[in-house]
PDB file of C-alpha atoms in Angstrom:
ATOM      1  CA  MET N 827      25.805 169.125 -95.259  1.00 58.00           C
ATOM      2  CA  LEU N 828      27.939 166.615 -93.351  1.00 62.00           C
ATOM      3  CA  PRO N 829      31.736 166.845 -93.060  1.00 69.00           C
ATOM      4  CA  PRO N 830      33.755 164.392 -95.155  1.00 70.00           C
ATOM      5  CA  PRO N 831      34.438 161.030 -93.500  1.00 68.00           C
ATOM      6  CA  LEU N 832      37.687 160.637 -91.613  1.00 67.00           C
ATOM      7  CA  PRO N 833      40.241 158.359 -93.296  1.00 67.00           C
ATOM      8  CA  SER N 834      40.546 154.966 -91.692  1.00 59.00           C
ATOM      9  CA  GLN N 835      43.813 153.705 -90.250  1.00 58.00           C
ATOM     10  CA  ASP N 836      43.760 150.585 -92.467  1.00 55.00           C
ATOM     11  CA  VAL N 837      45.217 151.959 -95.693  1.00 52.00           C
ATOM     12  CA  PRO N 838      46.176 149.389 -98.331  1.00 53.00           C
ATOM     13  CA  ALA N 839      49.903 149.093 -99.080  1.00 51.00           C
ATOM     14  CA  ALA N 840      49.384 150.375-102.624  1.00 50.00           C
ATOM     15  CA  GLU N 841      48.024 153.683-101.291  1.00 49.00           C
ATOM     16  CA  GLN N 842      50.789 154.322 -98.740  1.00 47.00           C
ATOM     17  CA  THR N 843      53.167 157.142 -99.475  1.00 48.00           C
ATOM     18  CA  HIS N 844      56.934 156.748 -99.567  1.00 43.00           C
ATOM     19  CA  SER N 845      57.327 158.367 -96.139  1.00 42.00           C
ATOM     20  CA  ASP N 846      54.947 155.801 -94.613  1.00 41.00           C
ATOM     21  CA  ARG N 847      57.129 152.920 -95.836  1.00 40.00           C
ATOM     22  CA  MET N 848      60.438 154.326 -94.569  1.00 38.00           C
ATOM     23  CA  VAL N 849      62.150 152.349 -91.865  1.00 38.00           C
ATOM     24  CA  PRO N 850      62.125 154.287 -88.590  1.00 40.00           C
ATOM     25  CA  GLY N 851      65.543 155.388 -87.379  1.00 43.00           C
ATOM     26  CA  LEU N 852      67.204 155.674 -90.780  1.00 45.00           C
ATOM     27  CA  LEU N 853      68.615 159.046 -91.691  1.00 46.00           C
ATOM     28  CA  HIS N 854      67.331 160.934 -94.669  1.00 48.00           C
ATOM     29  CA  PRO N 855      70.215 161.877 -97.039  1.00 50.00           C
ATOM     30  CA  CYS N 856      69.601 165.577 -96.364  1.00 47.00           C
ATOM     31  CA  GLU N 857      70.267 165.058 -92.640  1.00 48.00           C
ATOM     32  CA  LEU N 858      73.889 164.113 -93.320  1.00 45.00           C
ATOM     33  CA  GLU N 859      74.655 167.649 -94.487  1.00 49.00           C
ATOM     34  CA  ILE N 860      74.090 169.168 -91.042  1.00 73.00           C
ATOM     35  CA  LEU N 861      77.347 167.818 -89.609  1.00 85.00           C
ATOM     36  CA  GLY N 862      79.470 170.724 -88.444  1.00 86.00           C
ATOM     37  CA  PRO N 863      83.173 171.255 -87.857  1.00 87.00           C
ATOM     38  CA  THR N 864      83.300 168.962 -84.802  1.00 89.00           C
ATOM     39  CA  ALA N 865      82.717 165.245 -84.369  1.00 90.00           C
ATOM     40  CA  ALA N 866      79.043 164.296 -84.187  1.00 89.00           C
ATOM     41  CA  VAL N 867      76.882 161.279 -83.412  1.00 91.00           C
ATOM     42  CA  THR N 868      75.201 160.009 -86.570  1.00 89.00           C
ATOM     43  CA  LYS N 869      74.165 156.841 -88.332  1.00 89.00           C
ATOM     44  CA  CYS N 870      76.630 155.673 -90.952  1.00 88.00           C
ATOM     45  CA  PRO N 871      74.912 155.231 -94.326  1.00 87.00           C
ATOM     46  CA  SER N 872      77.376 152.484 -95.236  1.00 87.00           C
ATOM     47  CA  CYS N 873      77.345 150.129 -92.228  1.00 89.00           C
ATOM     48  CA  ALA N 874      74.135 151.456 -90.551  1.00 86.00           C
ATOM     49  CA  GLU N 875      75.838 151.758 -87.151  1.00 87.00           C
ATOM     50  CA  VAL N 876      75.278 154.729 -84.847  1.00 90.00           C
ATOM     51  CA  VAL N 877      78.760 156.165 -84.360  1.00 91.00           C
ATOM     52  CA  THR N 878      80.629 159.287 -83.332  1.00 92.00           C
ATOM     53  CA  THR N 879      82.351 160.447 -86.488  1.00 92.00           C
ATOM     54  CA  GLU N 880      86.091 160.797 -86.854  1.00 93.00           C
ATOM     55  CA  THR N 881      87.090 164.176 -88.251  1.00 93.00           C
ATOM     56  CA  HIS N 882      90.005 165.197 -90.437  1.00 92.00           C
ATOM     57  CA  ASN N 883      90.705 168.847 -91.322  1.00 91.00           C
ATOM     58  CA  THR N 884      92.157 169.966 -94.646  1.00 91.00           C
ATOM     59  CA  ARG N 885      92.932 173.283 -96.314  1.00 90.00           C
ATOM     60  CA  GLY N 886      90.042 174.523 -98.379  1.00 88.00           C
ATOM     61  CA  ALA N 887      88.905 177.288-100.664  1.00 89.00           C
ATOM     62  CA  ALA N 888      88.007 179.560 -97.738  1.00 88.00           C
ATOM     63  CA  MET N 889      91.666 179.774 -96.687  1.00 89.00           C
ATOM     64  CA  TRP N 890      92.866 180.636-100.170  1.00 90.00           C
ATOM     65  CA  ILE N 891      90.147 183.266-100.614  1.00 90.00           C
ATOM     66  CA  MET N 892      91.027 184.942 -97.309  1.00 89.00           C
ATOM     67  CA  CYS N 893      94.728 184.835 -98.212  1.00 88.00           C
ATOM     68  CA  PHE N 894      93.955 186.472-101.558  1.00 88.00           C
ATOM     69  CA  PHE N 895      91.872 189.227 -99.925  1.00 88.00           C
ATOM     70  CA  CYS N 896      94.613 189.891 -97.342  1.00 86.00           C
ATOM     71  CA  SER N 897      97.159 190.183-100.161  1.00 85.00           C
ATOM     72  CA  VAL N 898      94.927 192.588-102.082  1.00 86.00           C
ATOM     73  CA  MET N 899      94.477 194.725 -98.976  1.00 84.00           C
ATOM     74  CA  GLY N 900      98.257 195.096 -98.623  1.00 80.00           C
ATOM     75  CA  CYS N 901      99.076 192.386 -96.079  1.00 74.00           C
ATOM     76  CA  VAL N 902     101.973 190.912 -98.041  1.00 71.00           C
ATOM     77  CA  ALA N 903     104.601 190.825 -95.262  1.00 77.00           C
ATOM     78  CA  GLY N 904     103.420 187.415 -94.087  1.00 79.00           C
ATOM     79  CA  CYS N 905     100.088 188.560 -92.692  1.00 82.00           C
ATOM     80  CA  CYS N 906      98.318 187.016 -95.667  1.00 82.00           C
ATOM     81  CA  LEU N 907      99.292 183.580 -94.266  1.00 84.00           C
ATOM     82  CA  ILE N 908      97.210 184.067 -91.104  1.00 85.00           C
ATOM     83  CA  PRO N 909      94.118 182.342 -92.609  1.00 86.00           C
ATOM     84  CA  PHE N 910      96.108 179.084 -92.885  1.00 86.00           C
ATOM     85  CA  TYR N 911      96.356 178.971 -89.086  1.00 87.00           C
ATOM     86  CA  MET N 912      92.629 179.503 -88.478  1.00 87.00           C
ATOM     87  CA  LYS N 913      90.846 176.223 -87.743  1.00 85.00           C
ATOM     88  CA  ARG N 914      87.387 177.553 -88.547  1.00 85.00           C
ATOM     89  CA  LEU N 915      88.402 178.095 -92.192  1.00 87.00           C
ATOM     90  CA  ARG N 916      89.350 174.428 -92.684  1.00 90.00           C
ATOM     91  CA  ASN N 917      87.199 171.816 -94.434  1.00 91.00           C
ATOM     92  CA  THR N 918      86.172 169.063 -92.023  1.00 92.00           C
ATOM     93  CA  HIS N 919      85.791 165.529 -93.391  1.00 92.00           C
ATOM     94  CA  HIS N 920      83.633 163.149 -91.326  1.00 93.00           C
ATOM     95  CA  ARG N 921      84.140 159.394 -91.588  1.00 93.00           C
ATOM     96  CA  CYS N 922      82.857 156.295 -89.817  1.00 92.00           C
ATOM     97  CA  PRO N 923      85.274 154.781 -87.261  1.00 92.00           C
ATOM     98  CA  GLN N 924      83.824 151.308 -87.901  1.00 90.00           C
ATOM     99  CA  CYS N 925      84.001 150.939 -91.695  1.00 91.00           C
ATOM    100  CA  GLN N 926      86.110 154.044 -92.551  1.00 90.00           C
ATOM    101  CA  ALA N 927      83.442 155.207 -95.048  1.00 90.00           C
ATOM    102  CA  HIS N 928      83.232 158.920 -95.878  1.00 91.00           C
ATOM    103  CA  ILE N 929      80.034 160.332 -94.355  1.00 90.00           C
ATOM    104  CA  SER N 930      80.104 164.071 -95.000  1.00 88.00           C
ATOM    105  CA  THR N 931      82.288 167.133 -95.505  1.00 89.00           C
ATOM    106  CA  HIS N 932      81.696 170.447 -93.754  1.00 89.00           C
ATOM    107  CA  TYR N 933      82.716 173.503 -95.795  1.00 89.00           C
ATOM    108  CA  PRO N 934      83.053 176.784 -93.830  1.00 85.00           C
ATOM    109  CA  LEU N 935      81.725 178.907 -96.710  1.00 77.00           C
TER     110      LEU N 935
END
């Protein structure tokens, strides 16, 4: 018995899969979620420019949860406020410096 024939490189457009028709260089929406707590180089989904993101930190749920746990453990003399001074517990919002569009948000938890 002979092995099955190899597929030819000339595949009609109707038989191409979605991944074959994607434009090279464009980011998949899932790739935007990998932005961390620091500025990163990425392609803006709004203006399609490759940019280094601007970051803005805000208080998030992680800070309030840590404050609550410190209070429960007995750290009520001001020690429960320590999580509000920890940068790694902050939410980081990434935006495009060109068009100011929101790209992604990094949550520490």
